Amino acid sequence: LPDKYYRHTQNLPDTLWNVSHNLDKYPSVTVIDTSGTEHEGEVQHIDQNNLTITFSAAFAGYADLN
């Protein structure tokens, strides 16, 4: 079976992204901004279906979770 995957799109720039992914696990997270640059953020797993990502500056983009 292929691994579960979710893409969170953050349309409005923010320093705190709230992600509800419903993957029923603690996924790895890769964050890319709207210009294609990868960013490191502080990921906090709330539970197996929700997490937050905190950044030092606000920006928009997407987070790939798997």
PDB file of C-alpha atoms in Angstrom:
ATOM      1  CA  LEU A   1       0.000   0.000   0.000  1.00  0.00           C
ATOM      2  CA  PRO A   2       1.240   3.515  -0.744  1.00  0.00           C
ATOM      3  CA  ASP A   3       1.997   5.695   2.264  1.00  0.00           C
ATOM      4  CA  LYS A   4      -0.622   8.238   3.321  1.00  0.00           C
ATOM      5  CA  TYR A   5       0.020  11.778   2.081  1.00  0.00           C
ATOM      6  CA  TYR A   6      -1.515  15.208   2.626  1.00  0.00           C
ATOM      7  CA  ARG A   7      -0.772  18.683   1.252  1.00  0.00           C
ATOM      8  CA  HIS A   8      -1.756  21.675   3.389  1.00  0.00           C
ATOM      9  CA  THR A   9      -2.053  24.924   1.441  1.00  0.00           C
ATOM     10  CA  GLN A  10      -1.471  28.132   3.410  1.00  0.00           C
ATOM     11  CA  ASN A  11      -2.946  30.945   1.292  1.00  0.00           C
ATOM     12  CA  LEU A  12      -2.554  33.764   3.819  1.00  0.00           C
ATOM     13  CA  PRO A  13       0.924  34.547   5.182  1.00  0.00           C
ATOM     14  CA  ASP A  14       1.188  33.581   8.852  1.00  0.00           C
ATOM     15  CA  THR A  15       3.804  32.586  11.432  1.00  0.00           C
ATOM     16  CA  LEU A  16       1.590  29.796  12.813  1.00  0.00           C
ATOM     17  CA  TRP A  17       0.108  27.185  10.496  1.00  0.00           C
ATOM     18  CA  ASN A  18      -2.601  24.914  11.912  1.00  0.00           C
ATOM     19  CA  VAL A  19      -2.750  21.669   9.942  1.00  0.00           C
ATOM     20  CA  SER A  20      -5.535  19.092  10.253  1.00  0.00           C
ATOM     21  CA  HIS A  21      -4.328  16.180   8.119  1.00  0.00           C
ATOM     22  CA  ASN A  22      -6.311  13.138   9.359  1.00  0.00           C
ATOM     23  CA  LEU A  23      -3.465  10.742   8.442  1.00  0.00           C
ATOM     24  CA  ASP A  24      -3.752   8.903  11.780  1.00  0.00           C
ATOM     25  CA  LYS A  25       0.024   9.092  12.321  1.00  0.00           C
ATOM     26  CA  TYR A  26       2.822  11.562  13.107  1.00  0.00           C
ATOM     27  CA  PRO A  27       3.949  12.534   9.580  1.00  0.00           C
ATOM     28  CA  SER A  28       7.151  14.094   8.365  1.00  0.00           C
ATOM     29  CA  VAL A  29       6.701  17.690   7.178  1.00  0.00           C
ATOM     30  CA  THR A  30       8.282  19.590   4.272  1.00  0.00           C
ATOM     31  CA  VAL A  31       7.396  23.291   3.883  1.00  0.00           C
ATOM     32  CA  ILE A  32       7.742  25.242   0.627  1.00  0.00           C
ATOM     33  CA  ASP A  33       6.903  28.937   0.229  1.00  0.00           C
ATOM     34  CA  THR A  34       5.223  30.530  -2.792  1.00  0.00           C
ATOM     35  CA  SER A  35       8.609  31.219  -4.449  1.00  0.00           C
ATOM     36  CA  GLY A  36       9.646  27.547  -4.148  1.00  0.00           C
ATOM     37  CA  THR A  37      12.046  27.912  -1.211  1.00  0.00           C
ATOM     38  CA  GLU A  38      12.060  25.222   1.473  1.00  0.00           C
ATOM     39  CA  HIS A  39      11.670  26.421   5.075  1.00  0.00           C
ATOM     40  CA  GLU A  40      12.354  24.885   8.467  1.00  0.00           C
ATOM     41  CA  GLY A  41       9.684  25.450  11.090  1.00  0.00           C
ATOM     42  CA  GLU A  42       8.995  24.148  14.573  1.00  0.00           C
ATOM     43  CA  VAL A  43       6.549  21.258  14.150  1.00  0.00           C
ATOM     44  CA  GLN A  44       4.392  20.352  17.130  1.00  0.00           C
ATOM     45  CA  HIS A  45       2.262  17.223  16.790  1.00  0.00           C
ATOM     46  CA  ILE A  46      -0.976  17.869  18.700  1.00  0.00           C
ATOM     47  CA  ASP A  47      -2.164  14.304  18.077  1.00  0.00           C
ATOM     48  CA  GLN A  48      -2.045  11.775  15.222  1.00  0.00           C
ATOM     49  CA  ASN A  49      -4.335  13.953  13.065  1.00  0.00           C
ATOM     50  CA  ASN A  50      -3.326  17.549  13.862  1.00  0.00           C
ATOM     51  CA  LEU A  51      -0.138  19.593  14.073  1.00  0.00           C
ATOM     52  CA  THR A  52       1.106  23.164  14.115  1.00  0.00           C
ATOM     53  CA  ILE A  53       4.140  24.656  12.401  1.00  0.00           C
ATOM     54  CA  THR A  54       5.677  27.839  13.837  1.00  0.00           C
ATOM     55  CA  PHE A  55       7.966  30.144  11.823  1.00  0.00           C
ATOM     56  CA  SER A  56      10.001  33.244  12.711  1.00  0.00           C
ATOM     57  CA  ALA A  57       8.446  35.193   9.809  1.00  0.00           C
ATOM     58  CA  ALA A  58       5.025  35.063   8.170  1.00  0.00           C
ATOM     59  CA  PHE A  59       4.753  33.629   4.668  1.00  0.00           C
ATOM     60  CA  ALA A  60       2.365  31.627   2.482  1.00  0.00           C
ATOM     61  CA  GLY A  61       2.985  28.337   0.707  1.00  0.00           C
ATOM     62  CA  TYR A  62       2.302  24.683   1.347  1.00  0.00           C
ATOM     63  CA  ALA A  63       3.305  21.833   3.634  1.00  0.00           C
ATOM     64  CA  ASP A  64       3.650  18.272   2.350  1.00  0.00           C
ATOM     65  CA  LEU A  65       3.026  15.625   5.004  1.00  0.00           C
ATOM     66  CA  ASN A  66       3.750  11.916   4.662  1.00  0.00           C
TER      67      ASN A  66
END
